Structures are given as structure tokens and as C-alpha cells.
Amino acid sequence: MTSQDRQNPSVIVIGTGMTGLQLVIKLRDAGITNITVLEKRDGLGGTWRENTYPGVACDVPSHAYTYSFEPNPDWSNYFPSGEEIHNYFTKVFYKYGIDACTRFDEAVTHCSYQSGRWTVKTSQGNTYVSDLLFCATGILHEPAFPDYPGLDTFEGTMFHTARWDHSVDLKGKRIGVIGVGSTAAQAIPELIDLDGTDVTVFQRTPQWMVKVKDRVFSATDKARFRKHPYRMKIFRELSLLSFRLNTSAITGDGIVDRIQHRILAWIARRNLEKSVWDADLREKLTPHYKFGCKRVVINETFYKAIQKPNAHLITEGIERFEAGGIVTKNGALHGFDVIVLATGFNPAAYMRPMEFLGKGGLSIEQAWEKKVRAYRSILLPQFPNFFLMLGPNSPIGNYSVIEMAEKQTDYAIGLIKKWQSGDLPTIEVKPEGLEGWSALLKANMGKTAWASGCQSWYLDGDGDPLSWPDSWNKWVAMMETPDSHNFVLSKSD
Ligand code: NAP
């Protein structure tokens, strides 16, 4: 490929979620305009298209869950609803003309690196070829289903929260919900408040919950935001700052981190004590693991809702499903018309399912045989000119993934510029680079709350956190540090 060709390389971006859209915008800003976006479904929005359960919202403040380059003075609330977030992304999609390069209903089935380029095949039978490939395929997109005996014998309606069946009228129904994570905590109060429902929640492990009051932005607030954009910027920065501090309390073990952790744990315990009056119920809802070990649930409605007369919390383990409902280990049958599986996601799916082959036909399954990992979360040896956005050990947690995706994109564009200038022959990390990265992660994992002894989707098969195990600021500093020595610089590397 000549250096002339490298100035405007062809790029394929897979996915039109939050990450994919900003990628297109930032790549174009960097002078890269030959972009094709492939989207598996008939609409954009990623997680905000897939998750439409009642109560779906973002527990990251709206002005922090906004692209840095596209502030939105019109957010209705401090915590925006899923629908409003989806509308924001739709607006961005059309405003920036991303529709012109997007092909919907093109699920990618195969990607392979051949003769220095990426070949991409889709469900429509189309084949595309590009110089650079980005998977902006999200993290939590593959629902996790329980495997209780008799699951398929249930004769009522059953669906996962990420596949909500809006054709089912839930009013007056006996509803069973499995799970009490961030999703369930938002959906359960809505179900309990529906006319005539009787809602039974199956809790395997209680969650630490912190109450942060939502706030409606008035017409005056919005007018002020519009007139003085710096107000939005301040609001955004303050929100992000508080998240940064909270993240350090979970990943750090310095004196400030430990004090911060104690304060947050106290706030969560106090929230439970002040919100739940019945001692038995309170005990059932009390986690017996370190605060922050599982993702902290930010919610102000669940505790109130679970105390309503038409709500029941079951902590007895589930034995099996049968035609009429769920049988718990004490032999009791809980009869339902509808069962909602709020059982979370497989966190290691990333770009899959698709055949994904690097140099010499190395499959992603082979590359990840021992461990799911990627250098600085986004690069893999033997997979040149490929970027896995929000890959393993991205700093996920109670933080804005938008901020994260933007930083990763800036890092990727920095590498592309080095490749365009000829400093890098290809964008390919050396195996030693990945080993060094793994060692860095390993050295820090032990001090995080995630590794303190609970089960959660933050942990991989080895019990190692799948998130960045240090502070946000250190992550940003690292992503801004040049690292050419970790890249293949010649054929002998
Ligand atoms: P989750 O946090 O993984 O929670 C799954 C729940 O289902 C847990 O209570 C889990 O119990 C339970 N569960 C799973 N399998 C089970 C089984 N076989 N039997 C009984 N219970 C079972 O999933 P999620 O609530 O969907 O949230 C996933 C992530 O999505 C969150 O951590 C967050 O990152 C993101 N999210 C964000 C927001 C937001 O507002 N920003 C909202 C929703 C979701 P155990 O704890 O015992 O495993």
C-alpha cells in the first residue's frame, strides 16, 4: 500500500451503537472519509435499541452520557430514559450524515485478514474489503440465560429483559423476575406499579444499592444550558469527576481510596436501613460482600417497590421450572403467567458470534484460548489494523462508557497517524506488548473490590477482573502515552 493510499484508507466500522457513531465522526475529523458502517439490525443505537424494558434508563448523568463534541441542552432529566438516549443518538446519526455510509440489516458473519487487508462478509451475502477494521460491537449484547431443569416446559410467557416482548399485556398478571442487578432494579418497580400485577423477585445475591435523586431539568435550566454552553460543560465535568473518585474507591487501596470506599459503603448501608423497615426483609437485602465487588446499583425506586403488598422477594434457591411456574429448593411452586429473565449478559462475547480470523487464519477463539485479552483493551497480536472497541479491561464500571469510547478512539487515531506517516508498517502489537500489558493488569487486580470474593460479570473464567484495575486518571494517562516500542516495526519483529 503506498503512503498516498494510506492518507485516506478504507475503513469498516461494525456497529451503530454509541461507540460506532463517534468513531465515524472522529475518523472523518482526522481526514479519513472512506468509511462503511455495517449494522446487523434495521436500526441504530446498540444497547439502547436492544434494551427497551420498562424503566430502562441510564444511571450515569445525562450530561456525562453525552459526546464531548455534541452537548445536549435538552436532556429532560439528570438520569435520562433509554428512549431519550436513543433519540439523542438518532439525532447525531442524521446530523453527521452517518446514514450515508451505513448499511443496515448486514450482520457480519466473517472477518479475515488476507494479503494485508480485511475481508468482511455479511448475512446479505455481500463481501467488503478494507484497510482498517473497527469492531464497535459493544460489550453486553449477548443475553445470558439460566439453565435450570425444565426451563423449556414453562407454559406461560418468558423473555429476557434485553428481548422485551411488548406485545404481552402485563396488567393483572402474576410475574416472576429472576435477578436483582442494575436492569432488574429499574424494571421491577415498573412491573409492581402496573395495574393488578403480582410480582415475585428471585434474588440469588443481594446488591449494594445507592440512591441518587433524579432531577428534572426545567425549561429555564435548558434555556440556560443553551445560552451558556459552559454550564453544560461544568455539569458534565462535575458528574465525571464524582464518577472518577468513586471508581478509585473501588479500584484503589491508597488511604484516600479507602476513606472514600468506607464513605460509599456507609451511604449504601444507610440507604438500605432508611429505606427498608422490616428487619427480615432488610436482612435478605443485605449484601455480605465488599461494597463495589459487584457493580453498584444506582437506584431510588427498588427498595420502596419491593415493600409493596403485591411484591415478594424470594431468596430460596431455584430448583426447576415447570409448566405452571418455578419450584424453589424448599419444594414450593410459585405460579406465574409471565417470567422475566433479568439474568444479565455474557461479558466475553465482544465481536462474536462471527468467524474472526487474523494472520495465517488464526481464529479469535484460538487467540483467546487461554484468556480473553487485548493490548490496551483494543489490539491483538496477529490481528493487524484491527481495533476492538471497549475490549477486555476497558475501564467499565459505574462510569460513562462514552468518555471511554472517545479516549480509545483518540488513541486508535494516533496509531493510524503513525501508520500513515510510515512510522508503523502495520498497526500490530507484538506478543511481548500483550504480555507486558497482562502483567500490568495482574499486578493491580488484587487491590480492587472486584477481586474481593463475590461472583459477578466483571470477572473472567480465572476470576480476574475484566475491567481496568486502576484509576481512571492513570488509564487516561496511559492511553495518551506513546507506545511504539510495543508494535511490530519490521518483518523480523
Ligand atoms: P447483572 O448485573 O449481571 O445481574 C444479573 C442478575 O441475575 C443478578 O442478580 C444475578 O444473580 C441474577 N442471575 C443470573 N443468573 C441467574 C440464575 N441462573 N439464577 C438466579 N439468578 C441469576 O445483569 P444486569 O442487571 O442486566 O446488568 C448488567 C450490566 O448492564 C450492569 O452491570 C451495567 O453495567 C449495565 N446496565 C447499566 C444500566 C445503567 O443504568 N447504566 C442499567 C442496566 C444495566 P447473582 O448476583 O447471584 O449472579
mmCIF file of C-alpha atoms in Angstrom, residues 119-411:
data_model
loop_
_atom_site.group_PDB
_atom_site.id
_atom_site.type_symbol
_atom_site.label_atom_id
_atom_site.label_comp_id
_atom_site.label_asym_id
_atom_site.label_seq_id
_atom_site.Cartn_x
_atom_site.Cartn_y
_atom_site.Cartn_z
ATOM 1 C CA THR A 119 -12.264 -9.144 4.098
ATOM 2 C CA VAL A 120 -15.679 -8.838 5.679
ATOM 3 C CA LYS A 121 -18.702 -10.945 4.722
ATOM 4 C CA THR A 122 -22.271 -10.318 5.799
ATOM 5 C CA SER A 123 -25.590 -12.096 6.185
ATOM 6 C CA GLN A 124 -26.740 -10.475 2.911
ATOM 7 C CA GLY A 125 -24.076 -12.398 1.042
ATOM 8 C CA ASN A 126 -22.041 -9.226 0.477
ATOM 9 C CA THR A 127 -18.257 -9.043 0.708
ATOM 10 C CA TYR A 128 -16.395 -5.883 1.645
ATOM 11 C CA VAL A 129 -12.670 -5.250 1.774
ATOM 12 C CA SER A 130 -10.974 -2.572 3.869
ATOM 13 C CA ASP A 131 -7.571 -1.412 5.070
ATOM 14 C CA LEU A 132 -8.694 -0.879 8.650
ATOM 15 C CA LEU A 133 -11.360 -2.636 10.703
ATOM 16 C CA PHE A 134 -13.137 -1.487 13.841
ATOM 17 C CA CYS A 135 -15.477 -3.696 15.863
ATOM 18 C CA ALA A 136 -17.767 -1.324 17.731
ATOM 19 C CA THR A 137 -19.917 -4.272 18.671
ATOM 20 C CA GLY A 138 -20.404 -3.446 22.352
ATOM 21 C CA ILE A 139 -19.816 -5.440 25.493
ATOM 22 C CA LEU A 140 -23.113 -6.676 26.913
ATOM 23 C CA HIS A 141 -25.077 -7.732 23.854
ATOM 24 C CA GLU A 142 -25.418 -11.499 24.267
ATOM 25 C CA PRO A 143 -28.104 -12.274 26.871
ATOM 26 C CA ALA A 144 -27.201 -14.889 29.483
ATOM 27 C CA PHE A 145 -29.959 -17.430 30.087
ATOM 28 C CA PRO A 146 -30.201 -19.637 33.163
ATOM 29 C CA ASP A 147 -30.077 -23.386 32.605
ATOM 30 C CA TYR A 148 -32.493 -24.646 35.246
ATOM 31 C CA PRO A 149 -34.088 -28.034 34.582
ATOM 32 C CA GLY A 150 -37.457 -27.722 32.885
ATOM 33 C CA LEU A 151 -36.847 -24.183 31.619
ATOM 34 C CA ASP A 152 -38.485 -25.028 28.288
ATOM 35 C CA THR A 153 -41.512 -26.630 29.902
ATOM 36 C CA PHE A 154 -42.904 -23.360 31.293
ATOM 37 C CA GLU A 155 -46.231 -22.789 29.547
ATOM 38 C CA GLY A 156 -46.561 -19.077 30.219
ATOM 39 C CA THR A 157 -44.643 -16.288 28.508
ATOM 40 C CA MET A 158 -40.945 -15.932 29.212
ATOM 41 C CA PHE A 159 -38.401 -13.460 27.873
ATOM 42 C CA HIS A 160 -35.060 -11.850 28.706
ATOM 43 C CA THR A 161 -35.002 -8.159 29.644
ATOM 44 C CA ALA A 162 -32.904 -7.421 26.542
ATOM 45 C CA ARG A 163 -35.567 -9.057 24.347
ATOM 46 C CA TRP A 164 -38.638 -7.494 25.943
ATOM 47 C CA ASP A 165 -41.876 -8.698 24.379
ATOM 48 C CA HIS A 166 -44.007 -5.557 24.178
ATOM 49 C CA SER A 167 -46.909 -7.498 22.694
ATOM 50 C CA VAL A 168 -47.604 -9.063 26.105
ATOM 51 C CA ASP A 169 -50.121 -7.153 28.230
ATOM 52 C CA LEU A 170 -48.682 -7.445 31.723
ATOM 53 C CA LYS A 171 -51.570 -5.845 33.573
ATOM 54 C CA GLY A 172 -53.197 -8.187 36.057
ATOM 55 C CA LYS A 173 -50.528 -10.840 35.546
ATOM 56 C CA ARG A 174 -48.522 -12.940 38.020
ATOM 57 C CA ILE A 175 -44.960 -12.067 37.088
ATOM 58 C CA GLY A 176 -41.757 -13.755 38.224
ATOM 59 C CA VAL A 177 -38.483 -11.873 37.806
ATOM 60 C CA ILE A 178 -35.113 -13.604 38.135
ATOM 61 C CA GLY A 179 -32.263 -11.311 39.128
ATOM 62 C CA VAL A 180 -31.720 -8.082 41.034
ATOM 63 C CA GLY A 181 -28.942 -6.387 39.038
ATOM 64 C CA SER A 182 -28.983 -2.880 37.563
ATOM 65 C CA THR A 183 -31.515 -3.919 34.926
ATOM 66 C CA ALA A 184 -33.899 -5.670 37.322
ATOM 67 C CA ALA A 185 -33.737 -2.779 39.792
ATOM 68 C CA GLN A 186 -35.040 -0.450 37.087
ATOM 69 C CA ALA A 187 -37.671 -2.819 35.665
ATOM 70 C CA ILE A 188 -39.130 -4.357 38.835
ATOM 71 C CA PRO A 189 -40.665 -1.132 40.270
ATOM 72 C CA GLU A 190 -42.404 -0.506 36.927
ATOM 73 C CA LEU A 191 -43.870 -4.021 36.920
ATOM 74 C CA ILE A 192 -45.022 -3.695 40.518
ATOM 75 C CA ASP A 193 -46.768 -0.409 39.686
ATOM 76 C CA LEU A 194 -48.736 -1.849 36.772
ATOM 77 C CA ASP A 195 -52.458 -2.413 37.369
ATOM 78 C CA GLY A 196 -53.242 -5.661 39.145
ATOM 79 C CA THR A 197 -49.818 -7.294 38.886
ATOM 80 C CA ASP A 198 -48.369 -9.631 41.496
ATOM 81 C CA VAL A 199 -44.584 -9.628 41.233
ATOM 82 C CA THR A 200 -42.210 -12.199 42.715
ATOM 83 C CA VAL A 201 -38.494 -11.449 42.594
ATOM 84 C CA PHE A 202 -35.945 -14.271 42.802
ATOM 85 C CA GLN A 203 -32.769 -12.923 44.350
ATOM 86 C CA ARG A 204 -29.679 -15.136 44.387
ATOM 87 C CA THR A 205 -27.306 -12.484 45.736
ATOM 88 C CA PRO A 206 -28.337 -9.110 47.186
ATOM 89 C CA GLN A 207 -26.869 -5.955 45.658
ATOM 90 C CA TRP A 208 -25.407 -2.839 47.169
ATOM 91 C CA MET A 209 -27.693 -0.012 46.102
ATOM 92 C CA VAL A 210 -27.036 3.703 46.285
ATOM 93 C CA LYS A 211 -29.831 6.213 45.976
ATOM 94 C CA VAL A 212 -29.087 9.255 43.836
ATOM 95 C CA LYS A 213 -32.043 11.529 43.325
ATOM 96 C CA ASP A 214 -33.111 12.106 39.757
ATOM 97 C CA ARG A 215 -33.771 15.691 38.759
ATOM 98 C CA VAL A 216 -35.992 17.110 36.045
ATOM 99 C CA PHE A 217 -34.338 19.924 34.095
ATOM 100 C CA SER A 218 -36.828 22.794 33.828
ATOM 101 C CA ALA A 219 -37.364 24.923 30.733
ATOM 102 C CA THR A 220 -35.252 27.584 32.469
ATOM 103 C CA ASP A 221 -32.406 25.099 33.079
ATOM 104 C CA LYS A 222 -32.441 24.111 29.422
ATOM 105 C CA ALA A 223 -32.545 27.723 28.229
ATOM 106 C CA ARG A 224 -29.558 28.484 30.456
ATOM 107 C CA PHE A 225 -27.672 25.472 29.106
ATOM 108 C CA ARG A 226 -28.399 26.647 25.569
ATOM 109 C CA LYS A 227 -27.398 30.247 26.235
ATOM 110 C CA HIS A 228 -24.293 29.393 28.263
ATOM 111 C CA PRO A 229 -22.845 26.118 26.978
ATOM 112 C CA TYR A 230 -20.107 26.346 29.605
ATOM 113 C CA ARG A 231 -22.789 25.480 32.192
ATOM 114 C CA MET A 232 -23.303 22.124 30.456
ATOM 115 C CA LYS A 233 -19.559 21.625 30.374
ATOM 116 C CA ILE A 234 -19.283 22.310 34.089
ATOM 117 C CA PHE A 235 -22.201 19.986 34.797
ATOM 118 C CA ARG A 236 -20.554 17.286 32.689
ATOM 119 C CA GLU A 237 -17.129 17.699 34.276
ATOM 120 C CA LEU A 238 -18.545 17.658 37.819
ATOM 121 C CA SER A 239 -20.501 14.470 37.081
ATOM 122 C CA LEU A 240 -17.444 12.815 35.573
ATOM 123 C CA LEU A 241 -15.282 13.931 38.476
ATOM 124 C CA SER A 242 -17.586 12.320 41.025
ATOM 125 C CA PHE A 243 -17.577 9.099 38.987
ATOM 126 C CA ARG A 244 -13.782 9.205 38.774
ATOM 127 C CA LEU A 245 -13.490 9.471 42.558
ATOM 128 C CA ASN A 246 -15.972 6.666 43.105
ATOM 129 C CA THR A 247 -14.138 4.458 40.635
ATOM 130 C CA SER A 248 -10.874 4.967 42.540
ATOM 131 C CA ALA A 249 -12.618 3.887 45.727
ATOM 132 C CA ILE A 250 -13.308 0.544 44.056
ATOM 133 C CA THR A 251 -10.008 0.049 42.232
ATOM 134 C CA GLY A 252 -7.538 1.681 44.603
ATOM 135 C CA ASP A 253 -6.077 0.897 48.009
ATOM 136 C CA GLY A 254 -4.456 4.224 48.857
ATOM 137 C CA ILE A 255 -5.525 5.986 52.019
ATOM 138 C CA VAL A 256 -7.866 8.369 50.168
ATOM 139 C CA ASP A 257 -9.385 5.469 48.226
ATOM 140 C CA ARG A 258 -10.016 3.540 51.444
ATOM 141 C CA ILE A 259 -11.661 6.503 53.138
ATOM 142 C CA GLN A 260 -13.777 7.093 50.054
ATOM 143 C CA HIS A 261 -14.706 3.400 49.983
ATOM 144 C CA ARG A 262 -15.799 3.492 53.625
ATOM 145 C CA ILE A 263 -17.964 6.537 52.996
ATOM 146 C CA LEU A 264 -19.638 4.981 49.965
ATOM 147 C CA ALA A 265 -20.206 1.672 51.761
ATOM 148 C CA TRP A 266 -21.737 3.580 54.671
ATOM 149 C CA ILE A 267 -24.017 5.502 52.276
ATOM 150 C CA ALA A 268 -25.215 2.242 50.722
ATOM 151 C CA ARG A 269 -25.830 0.583 54.109
ATOM 152 C CA ARG A 270 -27.650 3.671 55.380
ATOM 153 C CA ASN A 271 -29.774 3.703 52.222
ATOM 154 C CA LEU A 272 -30.884 0.135 52.975
ATOM 155 C CA GLU A 273 -31.533 0.841 56.661
ATOM 156 C CA LYS A 274 -33.503 4.024 55.984
ATOM 157 C CA SER A 275 -35.482 2.564 53.091
ATOM 158 C CA VAL A 276 -36.470 -0.910 54.304
ATOM 159 C CA TRP A 277 -38.328 -1.070 57.606
ATOM 160 C CA ASP A 278 -38.973 -4.773 58.005
ATOM 161 C CA ALA A 279 -35.920 -6.385 59.663
ATOM 162 C CA ASP A 280 -36.348 -9.757 57.911
ATOM 163 C CA LEU A 281 -36.662 -8.197 54.503
ATOM 164 C CA ARG A 282 -33.749 -5.887 55.255
ATOM 165 C CA GLU A 283 -31.553 -8.835 56.210
ATOM 166 C CA LYS A 284 -32.472 -10.609 52.978
ATOM 167 C CA LEU A 285 -31.493 -7.498 51.019
ATOM 168 C CA THR A 286 -28.207 -7.026 52.868
ATOM 169 C CA PRO A 287 -25.127 -7.976 50.827
ATOM 170 C CA HIS A 288 -22.430 -9.895 52.691
ATOM 171 C CA TYR A 289 -19.584 -8.966 50.407
ATOM 172 C CA LYS A 290 -17.478 -5.857 49.971
ATOM 173 C CA PHE A 291 -19.150 -2.761 48.589
ATOM 174 C CA GLY A 292 -18.240 -2.374 44.905
ATOM 175 C CA CYS A 293 -17.434 -6.056 44.383
ATOM 176 C CA LYS A 294 -20.410 -6.274 42.030
ATOM 177 C CA ARG A 295 -21.409 -3.207 40.007
ATOM 178 C CA VAL A 296 -23.087 -0.827 42.450
ATOM 179 C CA VAL A 297 -26.746 -0.355 41.578
ATOM 180 C CA ILE A 298 -27.719 3.324 41.425
ATOM 181 C CA ASN A 299 -31.431 3.339 42.052
ATOM 182 C CA GLU A 300 -34.067 5.181 44.049
ATOM 183 C CA THR A 301 -37.154 3.055 43.384
ATOM 184 C CA PHE A 302 -36.358 -0.615 44.044
ATOM 185 C CA TYR A 303 -36.390 -0.690 47.872
ATOM 186 C CA LYS A 304 -39.678 1.190 48.014
ATOM 187 C CA ALA A 305 -41.266 -1.041 45.388
ATOM 188 C CA ILE A 306 -40.213 -4.374 46.906
ATOM 189 C CA GLN A 307 -42.097 -3.449 50.111
ATOM 190 C CA LYS A 308 -45.445 -3.019 48.339
ATOM 191 C CA PRO A 309 -48.170 -5.597 49.067
ATOM 192 C CA ASN A 310 -48.080 -7.044 45.540
ATOM 193 C CA ALA A 311 -44.306 -7.628 45.690
ATOM 194 C CA HIS A 312 -42.497 -10.679 47.097
ATOM 195 C CA LEU A 313 -38.795 -11.335 47.497
ATOM 196 C CA ILE A 314 -37.706 -14.977 47.306
ATOM 197 C CA THR A 315 -34.190 -15.847 48.423
ATOM 198 C CA GLU A 316 -34.658 -19.610 48.411
ATOM 199 C CA GLY A 317 -32.716 -21.102 45.508
ATOM 200 C CA ILE A 318 -34.485 -22.149 42.322
ATOM 201 C CA GLU A 319 -34.777 -25.922 41.867
ATOM 202 C CA ARG A 320 -36.500 -26.150 38.491
ATOM 203 C CA PHE A 321 -39.071 -24.705 36.150
ATOM 204 C CA GLU A 322 -42.294 -26.479 35.322
ATOM 205 C CA ALA A 323 -45.401 -25.814 33.259
ATOM 206 C CA GLY A 324 -47.013 -23.565 35.872
ATOM 207 C CA GLY A 325 -44.001 -21.688 37.165
ATOM 208 C CA ILE A 326 -40.870 -22.017 39.289
ATOM 209 C CA VAL A 327 -40.196 -24.572 42.030
ATOM 210 C CA THR A 328 -37.761 -23.471 44.736
ATOM 211 C CA LYS A 329 -35.442 -25.759 46.690
ATOM 212 C CA ASN A 330 -37.916 -25.925 49.594
ATOM 213 C CA GLY A 331 -40.413 -27.584 47.229
ATOM 214 C CA ALA A 332 -42.741 -24.562 46.885
ATOM 215 C CA LEU A 333 -44.286 -23.925 43.464
ATOM 216 C CA HIS A 334 -44.549 -20.248 42.516
ATOM 217 C CA GLY A 335 -47.147 -19.951 39.774
ATOM 218 C CA PHE A 336 -46.674 -17.362 37.012
ATOM 219 C CA ASP A 337 -48.229 -16.093 33.826
ATOM 220 C CA VAL A 338 -45.002 -14.365 32.801
ATOM 221 C CA ILE A 339 -41.363 -14.916 33.746
ATOM 222 C CA VAL A 340 -38.814 -12.158 33.116
ATOM 223 C CA LEU A 341 -35.165 -13.189 32.968
ATOM 224 C CA ALA A 342 -33.130 -10.244 34.256
ATOM 225 C CA THR A 343 -30.134 -12.550 34.297
ATOM 226 C CA GLY A 344 -27.571 -10.326 32.618
ATOM 227 C CA PHE A 345 -25.208 -10.965 29.743
ATOM 228 C CA ASN A 346 -22.208 -12.947 28.598
ATOM 229 C CA PRO A 347 -19.465 -10.329 29.048
ATOM 230 C CA ALA A 348 -16.881 -12.003 26.807
ATOM 231 C CA ALA A 349 -18.838 -12.173 23.544
ATOM 232 C CA TYR A 350 -17.394 -8.930 22.146
ATOM 233 C CA MET A 351 -17.462 -9.199 18.311
ATOM 234 C CA ARG A 352 -18.917 -12.711 18.343
ATOM 235 C CA PRO A 353 -20.821 -14.574 17.021
ATOM 236 C CA MET A 354 -18.860 -14.301 13.792
ATOM 237 C CA GLU A 355 -15.894 -16.069 12.299
ATOM 238 C CA PHE A 356 -12.941 -13.825 13.045
ATOM 239 C CA LEU A 357 -9.551 -14.722 11.579
ATOM 240 C CA GLY A 358 -6.240 -12.922 11.834
ATOM 241 C CA LYS A 359 -2.910 -13.631 10.131
ATOM 242 C CA GLY A 360 -2.454 -17.183 8.873
ATOM 243 C CA GLY A 361 -6.090 -17.994 9.651
ATOM 244 C CA LEU A 362 -5.643 -17.668 13.433
ATOM 245 C CA SER A 363 -9.156 -17.577 14.871
ATOM 246 C CA ILE A 364 -10.189 -15.307 17.724
ATOM 247 C CA GLU A 365 -11.110 -18.450 19.680
ATOM 248 C CA GLN A 366 -7.529 -19.691 19.305
ATOM 249 C CA ALA A 367 -6.112 -16.284 20.229
ATOM 250 C CA TRP A 368 -8.323 -16.240 23.318
ATOM 251 C CA GLU A 369 -7.996 -19.938 24.136
ATOM 252 C CA LYS A 370 -6.180 -19.271 27.420
ATOM 253 C CA LYS A 371 -7.595 -15.846 28.232
ATOM 254 C CA VAL A 372 -9.754 -13.146 26.715
ATOM 255 C CA ARG A 373 -7.407 -10.174 26.498
ATOM 256 C CA ALA A 374 -6.249 -7.379 24.235
ATOM 257 C CA TYR A 375 -3.387 -4.902 24.461
ATOM 258 C CA ARG A 376 -4.681 -1.663 25.947
ATOM 259 C CA SER A 377 -8.077 -3.373 25.536
ATOM 260 C CA ILE A 378 -8.256 -2.870 21.789
ATOM 261 C CA LEU A 379 -5.327 -4.528 19.953
ATOM 262 C CA LEU A 380 -4.364 -8.146 19.354
ATOM 263 C CA PRO A 381 -1.097 -9.655 18.057
ATOM 264 C CA GLN A 382 -1.670 -11.349 14.677
ATOM 265 C CA PHE A 383 -4.719 -9.153 14.006
ATOM 266 C CA PRO A 384 -3.135 -6.144 12.258
ATOM 267 C CA ASN A 385 -5.013 -2.923 11.526
ATOM 268 C CA PHE A 386 -7.887 -4.088 13.699
ATOM 269 C CA PHE A 387 -9.379 -2.313 16.722
ATOM 270 C CA LEU A 388 -11.732 -3.968 19.221
ATOM 271 C CA MET A 389 -13.516 -1.022 20.823
ATOM 272 C CA LEU A 390 -14.424 -1.376 24.523
ATOM 273 C CA GLY A 391 -12.481 -4.633 24.576
ATOM 274 C CA PRO A 392 -11.402 -6.587 27.671
ATOM 275 C CA ASN A 393 -10.137 -4.480 30.608
ATOM 276 C CA SER A 394 -11.607 -1.256 29.335
ATOM 277 C CA PRO A 395 -12.390 0.794 32.447
ATOM 278 C CA ILE A 396 -16.023 -0.291 32.621
ATOM 279 C CA GLY A 397 -17.869 0.066 35.898
ATOM 280 C CA ASN A 398 -20.002 2.846 37.247
ATOM 281 C CA TYR A 399 -18.634 5.267 34.660
ATOM 282 C CA SER A 400 -19.542 6.861 31.318
ATOM 283 C CA VAL A 401 -18.684 4.442 28.514
ATOM 284 C CA ILE A 402 -18.979 7.361 26.110
ATOM 285 C CA GLU A 403 -15.946 9.046 27.634
ATOM 286 C CA MET A 404 -14.129 5.716 27.439
ATOM 287 C CA ALA A 405 -15.003 5.106 23.770
ATOM 288 C CA GLU A 406 -13.856 8.607 22.842
ATOM 289 C CA LYS A 407 -10.475 8.134 24.555
ATOM 290 C CA GLN A 408 -9.971 4.758 22.847
ATOM 291 C CA THR A 409 -10.860 6.311 19.502
ATOM 292 C CA ASP A 410 -8.330 9.128 20.009
ATOM 293 C CA TYR A 411 -5.694 6.510 20.833
#
